[in-house]
GROMACS .gro file of C-alpha atoms in nm:
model
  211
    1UNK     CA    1  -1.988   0.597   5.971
    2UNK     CA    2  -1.824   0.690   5.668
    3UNK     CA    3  -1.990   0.870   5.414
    4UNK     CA    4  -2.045   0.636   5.138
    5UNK     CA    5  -2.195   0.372   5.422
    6UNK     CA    6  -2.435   0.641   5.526
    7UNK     CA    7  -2.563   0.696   5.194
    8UNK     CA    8  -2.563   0.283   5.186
    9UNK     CA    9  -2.818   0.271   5.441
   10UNK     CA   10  -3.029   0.579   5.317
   11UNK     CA   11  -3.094   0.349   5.044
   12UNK     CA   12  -3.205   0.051   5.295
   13UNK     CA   13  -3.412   0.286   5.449
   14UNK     CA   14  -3.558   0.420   5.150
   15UNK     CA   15  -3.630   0.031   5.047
   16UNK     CA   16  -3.810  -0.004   5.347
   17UNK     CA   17  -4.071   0.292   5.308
   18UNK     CA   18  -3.856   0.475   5.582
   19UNK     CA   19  -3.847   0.758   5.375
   20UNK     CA   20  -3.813   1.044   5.618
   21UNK     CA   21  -3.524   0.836   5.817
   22UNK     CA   22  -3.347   0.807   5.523
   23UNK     CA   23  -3.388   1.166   5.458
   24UNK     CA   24  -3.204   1.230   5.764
   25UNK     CA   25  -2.916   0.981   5.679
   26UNK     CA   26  -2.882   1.149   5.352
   27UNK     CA   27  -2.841   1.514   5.541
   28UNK     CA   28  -2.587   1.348   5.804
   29UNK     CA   29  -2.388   1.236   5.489
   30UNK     CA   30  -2.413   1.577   5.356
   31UNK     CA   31  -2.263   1.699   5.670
   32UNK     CA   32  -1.956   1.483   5.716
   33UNK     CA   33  -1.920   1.461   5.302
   34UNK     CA   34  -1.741   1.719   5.045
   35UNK     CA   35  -1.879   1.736   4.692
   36UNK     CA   36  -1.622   1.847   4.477
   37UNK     CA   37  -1.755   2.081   4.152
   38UNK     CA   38  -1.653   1.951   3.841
   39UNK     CA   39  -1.451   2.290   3.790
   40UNK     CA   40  -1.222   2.246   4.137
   41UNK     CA   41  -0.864   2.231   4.037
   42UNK     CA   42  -0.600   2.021   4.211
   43UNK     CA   43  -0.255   2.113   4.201
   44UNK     CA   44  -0.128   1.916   4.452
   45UNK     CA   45  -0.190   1.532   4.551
   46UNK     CA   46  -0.240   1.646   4.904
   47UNK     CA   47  -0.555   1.833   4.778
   48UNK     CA   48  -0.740   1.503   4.681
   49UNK     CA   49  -1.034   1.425   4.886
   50UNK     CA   50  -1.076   1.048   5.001
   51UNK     CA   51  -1.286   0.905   4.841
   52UNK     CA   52  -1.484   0.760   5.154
   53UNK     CA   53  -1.580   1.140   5.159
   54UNK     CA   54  -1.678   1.255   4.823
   55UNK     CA   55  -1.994   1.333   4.716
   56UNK     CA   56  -2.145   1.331   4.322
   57UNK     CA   57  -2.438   1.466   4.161
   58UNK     CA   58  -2.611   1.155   4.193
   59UNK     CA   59  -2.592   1.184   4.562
   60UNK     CA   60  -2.730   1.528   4.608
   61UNK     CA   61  -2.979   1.482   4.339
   62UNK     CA   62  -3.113   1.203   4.583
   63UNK     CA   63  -3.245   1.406   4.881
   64UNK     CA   64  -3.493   1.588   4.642
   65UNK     CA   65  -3.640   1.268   4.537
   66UNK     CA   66  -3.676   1.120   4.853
   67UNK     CA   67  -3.864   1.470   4.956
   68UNK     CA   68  -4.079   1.433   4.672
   69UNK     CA   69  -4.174   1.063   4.799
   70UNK     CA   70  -4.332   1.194   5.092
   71UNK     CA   71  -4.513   1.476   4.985
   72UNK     CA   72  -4.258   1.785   5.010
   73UNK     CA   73  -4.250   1.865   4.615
   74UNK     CA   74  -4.244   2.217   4.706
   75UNK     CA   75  -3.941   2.145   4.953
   76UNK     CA   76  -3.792   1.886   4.677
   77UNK     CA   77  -3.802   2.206   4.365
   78UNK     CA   78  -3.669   2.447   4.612
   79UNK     CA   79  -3.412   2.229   4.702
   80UNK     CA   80  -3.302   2.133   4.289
   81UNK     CA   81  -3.331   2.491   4.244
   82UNK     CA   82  -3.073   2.585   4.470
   83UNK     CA   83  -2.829   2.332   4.333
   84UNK     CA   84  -2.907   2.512   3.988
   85UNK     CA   85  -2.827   2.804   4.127
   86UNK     CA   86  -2.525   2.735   4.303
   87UNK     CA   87  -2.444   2.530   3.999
   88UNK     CA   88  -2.495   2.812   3.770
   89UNK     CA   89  -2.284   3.035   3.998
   90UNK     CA   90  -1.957   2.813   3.855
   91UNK     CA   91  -2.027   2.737   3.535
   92UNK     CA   92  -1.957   3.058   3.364
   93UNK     CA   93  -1.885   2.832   3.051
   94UNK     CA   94  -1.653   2.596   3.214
   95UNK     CA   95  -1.752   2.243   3.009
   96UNK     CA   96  -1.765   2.057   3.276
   97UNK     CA   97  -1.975   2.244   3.522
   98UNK     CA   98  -2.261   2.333   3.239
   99UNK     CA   99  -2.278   1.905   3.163
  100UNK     CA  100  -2.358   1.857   3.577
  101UNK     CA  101  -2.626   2.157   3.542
  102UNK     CA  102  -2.744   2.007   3.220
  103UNK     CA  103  -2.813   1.711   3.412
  104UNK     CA  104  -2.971   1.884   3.757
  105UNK     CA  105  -3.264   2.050   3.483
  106UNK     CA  106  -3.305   1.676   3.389
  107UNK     CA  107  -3.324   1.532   3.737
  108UNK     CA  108  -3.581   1.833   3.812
  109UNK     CA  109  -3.763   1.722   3.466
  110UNK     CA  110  -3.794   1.367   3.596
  111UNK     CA  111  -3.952   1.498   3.971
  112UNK     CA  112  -4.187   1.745   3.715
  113UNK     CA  113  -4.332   1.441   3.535
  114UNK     CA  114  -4.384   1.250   3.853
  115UNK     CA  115  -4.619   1.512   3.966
  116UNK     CA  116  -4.740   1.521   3.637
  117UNK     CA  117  -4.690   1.900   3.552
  118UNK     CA  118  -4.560   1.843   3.206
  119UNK     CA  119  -4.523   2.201   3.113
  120UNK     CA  120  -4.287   2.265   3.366
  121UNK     CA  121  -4.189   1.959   3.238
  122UNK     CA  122  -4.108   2.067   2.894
  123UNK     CA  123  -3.923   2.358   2.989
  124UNK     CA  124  -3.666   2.198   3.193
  125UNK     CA  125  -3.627   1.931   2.914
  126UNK     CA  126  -3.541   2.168   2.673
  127UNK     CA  127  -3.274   2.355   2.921
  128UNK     CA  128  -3.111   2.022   2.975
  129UNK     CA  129  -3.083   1.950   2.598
  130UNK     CA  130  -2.949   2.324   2.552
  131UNK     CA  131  -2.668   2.291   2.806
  132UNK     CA  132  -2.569   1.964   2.706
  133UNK     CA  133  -2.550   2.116   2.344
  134UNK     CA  134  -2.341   2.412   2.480
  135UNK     CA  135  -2.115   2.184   2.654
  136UNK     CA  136  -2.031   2.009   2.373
  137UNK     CA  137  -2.006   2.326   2.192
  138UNK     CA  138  -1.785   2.423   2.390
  139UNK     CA  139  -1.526   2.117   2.367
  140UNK     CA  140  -1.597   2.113   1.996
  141UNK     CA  141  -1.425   2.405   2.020
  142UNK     CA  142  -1.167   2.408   2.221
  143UNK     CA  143  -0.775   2.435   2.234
  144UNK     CA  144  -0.757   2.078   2.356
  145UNK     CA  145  -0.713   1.921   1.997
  146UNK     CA  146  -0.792   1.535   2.131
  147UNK     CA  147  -1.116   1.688   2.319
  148UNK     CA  148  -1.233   1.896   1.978
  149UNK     CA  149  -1.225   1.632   1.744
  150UNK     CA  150  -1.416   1.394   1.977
  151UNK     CA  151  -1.672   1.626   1.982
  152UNK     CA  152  -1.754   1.740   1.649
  153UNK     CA  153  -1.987   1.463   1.546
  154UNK     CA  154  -2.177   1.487   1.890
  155UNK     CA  155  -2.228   1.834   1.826
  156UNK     CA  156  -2.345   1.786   1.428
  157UNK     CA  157  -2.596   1.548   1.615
  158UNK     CA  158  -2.735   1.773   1.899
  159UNK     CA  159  -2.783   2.023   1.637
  160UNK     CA  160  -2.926   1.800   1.352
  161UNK     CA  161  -3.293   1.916   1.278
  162UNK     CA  162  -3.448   1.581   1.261
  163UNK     CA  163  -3.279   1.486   1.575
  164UNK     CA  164  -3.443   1.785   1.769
  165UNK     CA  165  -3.763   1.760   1.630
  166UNK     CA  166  -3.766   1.410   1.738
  167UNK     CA  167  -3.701   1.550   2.104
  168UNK     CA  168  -3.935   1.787   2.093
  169UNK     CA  169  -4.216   1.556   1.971
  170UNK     CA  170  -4.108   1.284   2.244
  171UNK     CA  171  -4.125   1.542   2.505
  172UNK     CA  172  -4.416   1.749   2.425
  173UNK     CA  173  -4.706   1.473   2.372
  174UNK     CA  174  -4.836   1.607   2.712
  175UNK     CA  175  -4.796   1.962   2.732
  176UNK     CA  176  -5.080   2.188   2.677
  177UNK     CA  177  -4.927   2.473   2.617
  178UNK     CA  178  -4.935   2.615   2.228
  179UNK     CA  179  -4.603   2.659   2.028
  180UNK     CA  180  -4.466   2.619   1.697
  181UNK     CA  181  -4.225   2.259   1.664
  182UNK     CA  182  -4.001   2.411   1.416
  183UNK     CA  183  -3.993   2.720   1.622
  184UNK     CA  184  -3.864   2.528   1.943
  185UNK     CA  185  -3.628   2.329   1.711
  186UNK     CA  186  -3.487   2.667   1.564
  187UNK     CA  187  -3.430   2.810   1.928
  188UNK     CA  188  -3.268   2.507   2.059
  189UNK     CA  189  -3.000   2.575   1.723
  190UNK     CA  190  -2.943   2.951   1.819
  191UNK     CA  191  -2.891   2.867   2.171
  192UNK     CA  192  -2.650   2.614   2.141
  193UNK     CA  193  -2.475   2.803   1.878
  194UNK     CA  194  -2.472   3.140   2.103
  195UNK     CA  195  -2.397   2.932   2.382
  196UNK     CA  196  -2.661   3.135   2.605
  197UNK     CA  197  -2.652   3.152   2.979
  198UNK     CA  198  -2.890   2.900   3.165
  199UNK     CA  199  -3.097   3.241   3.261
  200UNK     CA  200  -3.169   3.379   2.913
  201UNK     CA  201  -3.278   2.984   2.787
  202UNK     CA  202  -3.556   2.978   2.982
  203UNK     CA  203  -3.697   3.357   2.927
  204UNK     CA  204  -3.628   3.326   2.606
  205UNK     CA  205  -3.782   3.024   2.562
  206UNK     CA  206  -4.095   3.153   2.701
  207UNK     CA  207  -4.168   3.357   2.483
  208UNK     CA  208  -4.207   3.107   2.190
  209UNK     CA  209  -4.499   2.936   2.375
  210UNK     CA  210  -4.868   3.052   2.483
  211UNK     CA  211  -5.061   2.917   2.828
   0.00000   0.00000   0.00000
């Protein structure tokens, strides 16, 4: 079986409640499948990976979910965690890599809330925003005149006031932990104008709220 069949039928089996079989499938797709970092270069049409064999985000993201049905959340962080950190390991401000790790803190949000640790939660919310804001940043910025002026008004947005506010409020109704809004809203500004490393946003970012 080709990759993208195997990963067929780990859904099937997922529909059916055979989570751990599916789990299994998933791994043997890992196994025979390349995932290709958003930062890989190709300077040669020989270099291109069939498509039968690439994997995405989406794919990976999958096994952790899967773990989490069946009771491994412990198994299912460690396992996001490591993507983070190999993700992180890349990025080193390429555009591209920091949108996928924006969005591996949001898949790891979305497992948090299912096991209804909304602090944890919170945190990894707020990371995702940051990186996504950094990304864009980033292209707002950039050399690439067609990529920089597409990107101005998302960035005005991801650092409009209002707009983060809102996303703290929507995000925070369940937290227990103490902080200042405007405080959160003021960091989220600094850190997508310094452009920090993933790292420093959440010790940082620590430090501006109280168990």
């Amino acid at each position: 079986m080709n990759v993208r069949t195997l990963l067929k039928k780990a859904t099937s089996l997922k529909k059916q409640n055979k989570v751990e079989e599916a789990i299994k499938v998933l791994d043997q797709a890992y196994e025979i499948g390349i995932y290709e970092p958003p930062s890989t270069e190709v300077d040669d049409v020989d270099d291109y990976i069939d498509e039968d064999k690439l994997l995405v985000l989406a794919d990976l993201v999958r096994k952790a979910k899967y773990l989490q049905e069946i009771g491994k959340i412990d198994e299912a962080l460690v396992y996001l965690d490591k993507l983070i950190e190999d993700t992180s390991s890349r990025a080193n401000y390429n555009i591209w890599e920091i949108h996928e790790l924006s969005d591996i803190h949001n898949h790891k949000a979305i497992v948090l809330k299912k096991e209804k640790r909304y602090n944890d939660e919170f945190i990894e919310r707020v990371r995702s925003y940051c990186l996504r804001g950094i990304a864009v940043n980033l292209k707002a910025n950039s050399n690439d005149e067609f990529l920089s002026e597409n990107s101005q008004e998302e960035l005005k947005n991801l650092l409009d006031p209002n707009r983060i506010l809102k996303f703290v409020e929507d995000n925070s109704k369940k937290v227990s932990n103490k902080f200042e809004k405007k405080d959160v809203v003021g960091f989220i500004q600094v850190v997508i104008n310094q452009q920090y490393k993933t790292d420093k946003i959440g010790i940082e970012f620590k430090k501006l709220v109280k168990d």
